[in-house]
mmCIF file of C-alpha atoms in Angstrom:
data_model
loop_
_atom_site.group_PDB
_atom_site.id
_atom_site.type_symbol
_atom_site.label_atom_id
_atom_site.label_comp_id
_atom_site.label_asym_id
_atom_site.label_seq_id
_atom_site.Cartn_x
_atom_site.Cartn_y
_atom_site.Cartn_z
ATOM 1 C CA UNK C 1 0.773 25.073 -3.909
ATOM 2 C CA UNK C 2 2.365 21.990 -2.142
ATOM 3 C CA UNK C 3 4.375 19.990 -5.022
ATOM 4 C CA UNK C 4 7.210 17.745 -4.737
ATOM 5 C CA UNK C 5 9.345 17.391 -7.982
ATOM 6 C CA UNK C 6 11.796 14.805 -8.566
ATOM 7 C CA UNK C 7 14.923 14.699 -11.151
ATOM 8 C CA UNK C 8 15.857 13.312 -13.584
ATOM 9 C CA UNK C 9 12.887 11.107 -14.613
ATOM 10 C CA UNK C 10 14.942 8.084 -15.092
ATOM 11 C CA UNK C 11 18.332 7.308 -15.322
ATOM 12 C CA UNK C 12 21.159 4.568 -16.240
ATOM 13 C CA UNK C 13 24.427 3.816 -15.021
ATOM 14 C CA UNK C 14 26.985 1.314 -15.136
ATOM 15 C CA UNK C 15 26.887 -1.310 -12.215
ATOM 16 C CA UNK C 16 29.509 0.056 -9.345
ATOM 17 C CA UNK C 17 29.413 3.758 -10.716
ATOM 18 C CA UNK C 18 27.753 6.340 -8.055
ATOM 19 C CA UNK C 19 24.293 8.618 -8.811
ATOM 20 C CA UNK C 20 22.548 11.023 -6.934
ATOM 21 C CA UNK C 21 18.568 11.765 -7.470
ATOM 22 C CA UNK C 22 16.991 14.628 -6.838
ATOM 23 C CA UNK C 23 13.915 15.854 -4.691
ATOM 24 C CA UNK C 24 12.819 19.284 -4.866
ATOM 25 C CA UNK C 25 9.460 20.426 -2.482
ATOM 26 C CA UNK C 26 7.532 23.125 -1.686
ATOM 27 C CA UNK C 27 5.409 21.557 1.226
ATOM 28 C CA UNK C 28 5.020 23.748 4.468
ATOM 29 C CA UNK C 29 4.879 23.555 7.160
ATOM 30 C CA UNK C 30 7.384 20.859 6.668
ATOM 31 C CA UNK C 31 7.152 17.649 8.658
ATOM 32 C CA UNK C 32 9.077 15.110 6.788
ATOM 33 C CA UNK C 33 10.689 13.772 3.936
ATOM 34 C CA UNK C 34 11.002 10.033 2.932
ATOM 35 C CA UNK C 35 12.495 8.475 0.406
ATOM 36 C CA UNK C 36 11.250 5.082 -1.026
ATOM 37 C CA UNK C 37 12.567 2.473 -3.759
ATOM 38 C CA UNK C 38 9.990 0.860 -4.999
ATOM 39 C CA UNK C 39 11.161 -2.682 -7.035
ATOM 40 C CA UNK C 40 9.232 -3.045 -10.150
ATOM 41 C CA UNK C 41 5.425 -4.503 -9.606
ATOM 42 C CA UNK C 42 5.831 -4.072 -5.992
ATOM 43 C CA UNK C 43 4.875 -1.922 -3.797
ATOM 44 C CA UNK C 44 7.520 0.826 -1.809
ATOM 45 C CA UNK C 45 9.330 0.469 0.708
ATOM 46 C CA UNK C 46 10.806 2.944 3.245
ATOM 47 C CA UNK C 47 14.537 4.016 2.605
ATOM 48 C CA UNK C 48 15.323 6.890 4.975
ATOM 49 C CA UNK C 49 12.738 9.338 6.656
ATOM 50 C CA UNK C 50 14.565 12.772 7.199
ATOM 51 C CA UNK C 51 12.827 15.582 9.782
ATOM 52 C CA UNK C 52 13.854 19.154 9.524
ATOM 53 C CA UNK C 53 16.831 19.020 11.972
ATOM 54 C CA UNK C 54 19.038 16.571 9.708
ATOM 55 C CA UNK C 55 21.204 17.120 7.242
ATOM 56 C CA UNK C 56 22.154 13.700 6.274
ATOM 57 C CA UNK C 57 21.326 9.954 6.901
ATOM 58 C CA UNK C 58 22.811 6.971 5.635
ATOM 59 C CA UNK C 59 21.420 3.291 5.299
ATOM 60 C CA UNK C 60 23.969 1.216 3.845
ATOM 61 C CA UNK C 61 25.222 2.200 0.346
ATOM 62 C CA UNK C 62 22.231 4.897 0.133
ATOM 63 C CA UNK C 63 22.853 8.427 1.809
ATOM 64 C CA UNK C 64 20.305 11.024 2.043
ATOM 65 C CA UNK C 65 20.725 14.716 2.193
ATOM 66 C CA UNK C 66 18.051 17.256 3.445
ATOM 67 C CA UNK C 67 18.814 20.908 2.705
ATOM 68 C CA UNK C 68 16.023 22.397 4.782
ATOM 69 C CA UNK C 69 16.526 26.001 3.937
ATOM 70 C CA UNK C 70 16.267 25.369 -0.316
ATOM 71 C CA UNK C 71 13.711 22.845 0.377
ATOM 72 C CA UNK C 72 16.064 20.463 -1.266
ATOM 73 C CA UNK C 73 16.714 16.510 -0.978
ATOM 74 C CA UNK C 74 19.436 14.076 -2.567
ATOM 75 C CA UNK C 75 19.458 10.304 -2.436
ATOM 76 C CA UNK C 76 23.193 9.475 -3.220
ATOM 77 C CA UNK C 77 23.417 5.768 -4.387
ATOM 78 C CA UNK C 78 27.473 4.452 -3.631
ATOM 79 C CA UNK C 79 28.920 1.432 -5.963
ATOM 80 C CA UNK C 80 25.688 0.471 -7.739
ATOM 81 C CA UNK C 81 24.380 -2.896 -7.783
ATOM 82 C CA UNK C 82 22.266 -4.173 -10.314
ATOM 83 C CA UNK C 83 19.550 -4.878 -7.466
ATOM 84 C CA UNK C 84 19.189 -0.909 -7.332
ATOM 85 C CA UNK C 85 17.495 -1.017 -10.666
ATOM 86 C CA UNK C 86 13.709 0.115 -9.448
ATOM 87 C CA UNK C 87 11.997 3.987 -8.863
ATOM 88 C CA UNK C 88 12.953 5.666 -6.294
ATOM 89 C CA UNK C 89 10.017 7.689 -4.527
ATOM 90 C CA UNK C 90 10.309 11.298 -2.671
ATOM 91 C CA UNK C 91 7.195 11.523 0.001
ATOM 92 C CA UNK C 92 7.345 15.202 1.361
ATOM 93 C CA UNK C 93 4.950 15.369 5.103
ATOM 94 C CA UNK C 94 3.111 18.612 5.864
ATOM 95 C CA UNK C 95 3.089 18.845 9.873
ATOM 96 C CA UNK C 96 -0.879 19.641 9.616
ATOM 97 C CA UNK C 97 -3.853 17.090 8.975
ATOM 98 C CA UNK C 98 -1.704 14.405 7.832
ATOM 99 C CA UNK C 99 -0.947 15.513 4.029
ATOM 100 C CA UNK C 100 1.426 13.718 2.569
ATOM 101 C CA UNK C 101 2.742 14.839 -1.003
ATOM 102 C CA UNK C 102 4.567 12.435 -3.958
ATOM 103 C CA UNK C 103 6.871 12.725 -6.523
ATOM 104 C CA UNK C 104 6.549 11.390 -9.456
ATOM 105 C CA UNK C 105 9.889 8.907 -9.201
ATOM 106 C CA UNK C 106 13.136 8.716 -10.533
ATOM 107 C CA UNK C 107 13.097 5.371 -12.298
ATOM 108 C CA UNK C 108 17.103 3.856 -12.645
ATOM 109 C CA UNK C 109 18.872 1.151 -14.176
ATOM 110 C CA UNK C 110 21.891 -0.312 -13.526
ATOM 111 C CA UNK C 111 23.621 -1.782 -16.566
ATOM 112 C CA UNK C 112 26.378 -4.670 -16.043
ATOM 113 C CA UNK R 1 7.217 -2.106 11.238
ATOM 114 C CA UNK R 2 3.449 -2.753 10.047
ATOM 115 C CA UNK R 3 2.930 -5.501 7.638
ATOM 116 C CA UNK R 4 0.308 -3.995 5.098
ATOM 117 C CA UNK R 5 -1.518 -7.030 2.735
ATOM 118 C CA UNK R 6 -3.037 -6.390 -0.492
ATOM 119 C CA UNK R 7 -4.995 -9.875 -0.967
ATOM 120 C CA UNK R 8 -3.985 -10.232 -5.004
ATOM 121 C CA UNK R 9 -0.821 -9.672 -7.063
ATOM 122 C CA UNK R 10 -2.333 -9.529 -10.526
ATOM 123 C CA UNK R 11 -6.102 -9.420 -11.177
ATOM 124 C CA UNK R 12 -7.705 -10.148 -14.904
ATOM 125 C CA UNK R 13 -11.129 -8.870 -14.810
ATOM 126 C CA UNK R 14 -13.530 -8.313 -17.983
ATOM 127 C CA UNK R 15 -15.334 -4.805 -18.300
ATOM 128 C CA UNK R 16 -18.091 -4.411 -16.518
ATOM 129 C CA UNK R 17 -17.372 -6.826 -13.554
ATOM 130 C CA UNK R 18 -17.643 -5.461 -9.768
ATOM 131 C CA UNK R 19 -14.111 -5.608 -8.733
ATOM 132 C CA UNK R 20 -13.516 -6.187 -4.762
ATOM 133 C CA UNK R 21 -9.577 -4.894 -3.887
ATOM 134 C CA UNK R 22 -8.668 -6.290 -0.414
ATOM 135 C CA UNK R 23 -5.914 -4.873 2.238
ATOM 136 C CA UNK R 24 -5.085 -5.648 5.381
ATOM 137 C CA UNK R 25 -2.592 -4.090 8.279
ATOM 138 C CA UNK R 26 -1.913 -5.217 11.796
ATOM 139 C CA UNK R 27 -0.472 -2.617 13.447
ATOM 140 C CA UNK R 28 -4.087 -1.112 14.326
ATOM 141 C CA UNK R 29 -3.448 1.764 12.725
ATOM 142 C CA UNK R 30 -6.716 4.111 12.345
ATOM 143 C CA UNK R 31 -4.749 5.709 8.597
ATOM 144 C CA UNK R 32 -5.300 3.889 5.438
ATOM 145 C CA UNK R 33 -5.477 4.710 2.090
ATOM 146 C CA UNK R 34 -5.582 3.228 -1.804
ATOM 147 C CA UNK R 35 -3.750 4.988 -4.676
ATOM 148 C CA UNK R 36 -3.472 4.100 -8.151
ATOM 149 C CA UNK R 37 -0.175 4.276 -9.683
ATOM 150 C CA UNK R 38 0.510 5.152 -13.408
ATOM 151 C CA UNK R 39 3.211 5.319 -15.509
ATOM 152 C CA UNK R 40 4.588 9.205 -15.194
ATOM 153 C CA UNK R 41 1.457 10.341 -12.991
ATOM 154 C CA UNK R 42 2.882 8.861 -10.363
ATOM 155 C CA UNK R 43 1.108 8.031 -7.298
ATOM 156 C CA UNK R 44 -2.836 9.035 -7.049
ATOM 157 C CA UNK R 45 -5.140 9.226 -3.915
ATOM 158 C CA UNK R 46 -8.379 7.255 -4.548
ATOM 159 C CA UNK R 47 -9.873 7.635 -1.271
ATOM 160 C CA UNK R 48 -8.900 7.473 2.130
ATOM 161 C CA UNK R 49 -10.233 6.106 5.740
ATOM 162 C CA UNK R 50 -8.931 7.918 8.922
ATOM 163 C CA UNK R 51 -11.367 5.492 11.320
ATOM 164 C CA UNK R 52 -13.799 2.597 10.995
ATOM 165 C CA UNK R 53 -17.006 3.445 8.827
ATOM 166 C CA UNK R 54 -15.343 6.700 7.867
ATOM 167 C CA UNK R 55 -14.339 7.580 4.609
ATOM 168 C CA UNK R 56 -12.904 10.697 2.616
ATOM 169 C CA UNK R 57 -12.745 10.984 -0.955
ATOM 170 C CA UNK R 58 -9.324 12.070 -2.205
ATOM 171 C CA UNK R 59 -8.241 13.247 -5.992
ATOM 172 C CA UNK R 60 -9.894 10.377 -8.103
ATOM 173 C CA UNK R 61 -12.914 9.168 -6.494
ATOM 174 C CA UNK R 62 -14.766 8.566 -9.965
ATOM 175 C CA UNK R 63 -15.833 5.157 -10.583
ATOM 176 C CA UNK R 64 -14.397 3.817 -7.035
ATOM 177 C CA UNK R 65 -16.047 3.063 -3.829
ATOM 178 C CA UNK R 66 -14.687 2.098 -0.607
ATOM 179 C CA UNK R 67 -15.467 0.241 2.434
ATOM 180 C CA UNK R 68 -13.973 -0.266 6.051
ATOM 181 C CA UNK R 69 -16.340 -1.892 8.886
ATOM 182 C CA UNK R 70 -13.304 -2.975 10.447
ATOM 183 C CA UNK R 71 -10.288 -1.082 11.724
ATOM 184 C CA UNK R 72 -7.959 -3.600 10.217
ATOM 185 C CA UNK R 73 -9.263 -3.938 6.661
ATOM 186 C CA UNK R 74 -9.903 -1.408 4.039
ATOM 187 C CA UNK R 75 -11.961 -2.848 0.328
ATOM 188 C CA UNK R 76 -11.516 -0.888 -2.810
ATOM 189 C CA UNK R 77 -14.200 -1.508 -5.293
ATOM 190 C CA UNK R 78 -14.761 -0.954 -8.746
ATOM 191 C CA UNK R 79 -18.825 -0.682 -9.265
ATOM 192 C CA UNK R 80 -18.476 -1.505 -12.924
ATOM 193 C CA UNK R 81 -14.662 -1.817 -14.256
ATOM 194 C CA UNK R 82 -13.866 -0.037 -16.999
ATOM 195 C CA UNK R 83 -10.666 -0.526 -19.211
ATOM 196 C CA UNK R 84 -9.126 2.894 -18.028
ATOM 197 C CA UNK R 85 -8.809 1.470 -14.412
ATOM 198 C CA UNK R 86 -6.398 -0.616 -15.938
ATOM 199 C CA UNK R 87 -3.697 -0.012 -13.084
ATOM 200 C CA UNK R 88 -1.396 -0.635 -10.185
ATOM 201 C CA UNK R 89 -3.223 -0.316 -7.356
ATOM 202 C CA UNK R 90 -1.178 0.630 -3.406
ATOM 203 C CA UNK R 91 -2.882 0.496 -0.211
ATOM 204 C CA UNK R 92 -1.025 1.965 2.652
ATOM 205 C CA UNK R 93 -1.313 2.609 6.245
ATOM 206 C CA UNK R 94 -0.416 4.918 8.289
ATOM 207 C CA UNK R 95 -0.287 5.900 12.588
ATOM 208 C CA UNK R 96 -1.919 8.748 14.092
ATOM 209 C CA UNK R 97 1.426 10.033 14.578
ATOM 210 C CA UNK R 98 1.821 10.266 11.038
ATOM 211 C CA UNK R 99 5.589 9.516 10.367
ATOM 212 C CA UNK R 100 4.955 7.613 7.693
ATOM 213 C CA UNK R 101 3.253 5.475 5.321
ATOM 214 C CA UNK R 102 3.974 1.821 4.727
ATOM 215 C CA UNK R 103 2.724 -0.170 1.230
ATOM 216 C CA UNK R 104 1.647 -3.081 0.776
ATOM 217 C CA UNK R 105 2.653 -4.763 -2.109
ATOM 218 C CA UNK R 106 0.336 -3.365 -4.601
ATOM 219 C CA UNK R 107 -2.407 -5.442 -6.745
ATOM 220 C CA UNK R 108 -1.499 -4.818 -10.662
ATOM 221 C CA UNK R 109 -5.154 -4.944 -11.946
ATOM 222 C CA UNK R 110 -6.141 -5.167 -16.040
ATOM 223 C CA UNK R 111 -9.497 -4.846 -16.972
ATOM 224 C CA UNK R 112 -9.971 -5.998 -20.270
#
């Protein structure tokens, strides 16, 4: 069964400390993987999109990992900001008839 | 990138009521979707539109309806609201391509 599980449910951190979420999938045939922040009462927007050949990809102070082989992901968050306080979203693409497959979110605060 | 618009923010609307839910893209793309999004179910497929006048139901059809006689706009509607389709409701487009979806800005809706 296609799933895509994301760790830990929520979190909170001090403002400036570093975190990494979690994605864990077990789509296939794997297209894609995209990671979203969604602010609260809005809707998501695009972070990174990762395809199977990359291992990491960076967009400002948020780095993504793909570990192909363990069907692992990582969204590593550098020097916090309070404006990262929102849920972050893991959207796993199978390559055939356009499936797409959520997580559930990691939902994180930053704390002054 | 494709600008998707959800016509409301927040929506109040009693029990009962027909409930029109309006998005809008303008990238042409033939993909779009609604979800509703709830608090640890993350995000649900409602139904989903993959060209004009077509329609596929996806994992919680009950109680919704949809409509798309153009390529650019895709209605939700609620027949009857009901107090359990209290929710955040995404719409989101997508290419034929498929690399990924972009949100609008979601309408929260309370039925009441």
């Amino acid at each position: 069964k296609n799933q895509v599980e994301q760790s830990p449910q929520s979190l909170i951190i001090l403002e400036g400390k570093n975190c990494t979420l979690q994605c864990n999938y077990t789509v296939s045939p794997f297209s894609n993987l995209r990671w979203y922040k969604q602010d609260t009462g809005r809707g998501p927007v695009s972070l990174t999109i990762m395809t199977f050949s990359e291992n990491t990809k960076s967009n400002g102070r948020y780095t993504a990992t793909l570990d192909a082989d363990t069907k692992q992901s990582s969204l590593h968050i550098t020097a916090s900001q309070l404006s990262d306080s929102a849920s972050y979203i893991c959207v796993v693409s199978a390559k055939t008839g356009n499936q797409f497959y959520f997580g559930t979110g990691t939902s994180l605060t930053v704390i002054p | 990138d494709v600008k998707v618009t959800q016509s409301s923010r927040y929506l109040v609307k009693r029990t009962g009521e027909k409930v029109f839910l309006e998005c809008v893209q303008d990238m042409d793309h033939e993909n779009m979707f609604w979800y509703r999004q709830d608090p640890g179910l993350g995000l649900r497929l409602i139904y989903f539109s993959y060209d004009v006048k077509m329609k596929e139901k996806g994992d919680i059809p009950e109680g919704y309806s949809v409509s798309r006689e153009k390529k650019e706009r895709f209605s939700l509607i609620l027949e009857s609201a009901s107090t359990n389709q209290t929710s955040m409701y995404l719409c989101a487009a997508i290419s034929q391509r498929g690399s990924g979806y972009t949100f609008g800005s979601g309408t929260r809706l309370t039925v009441v």
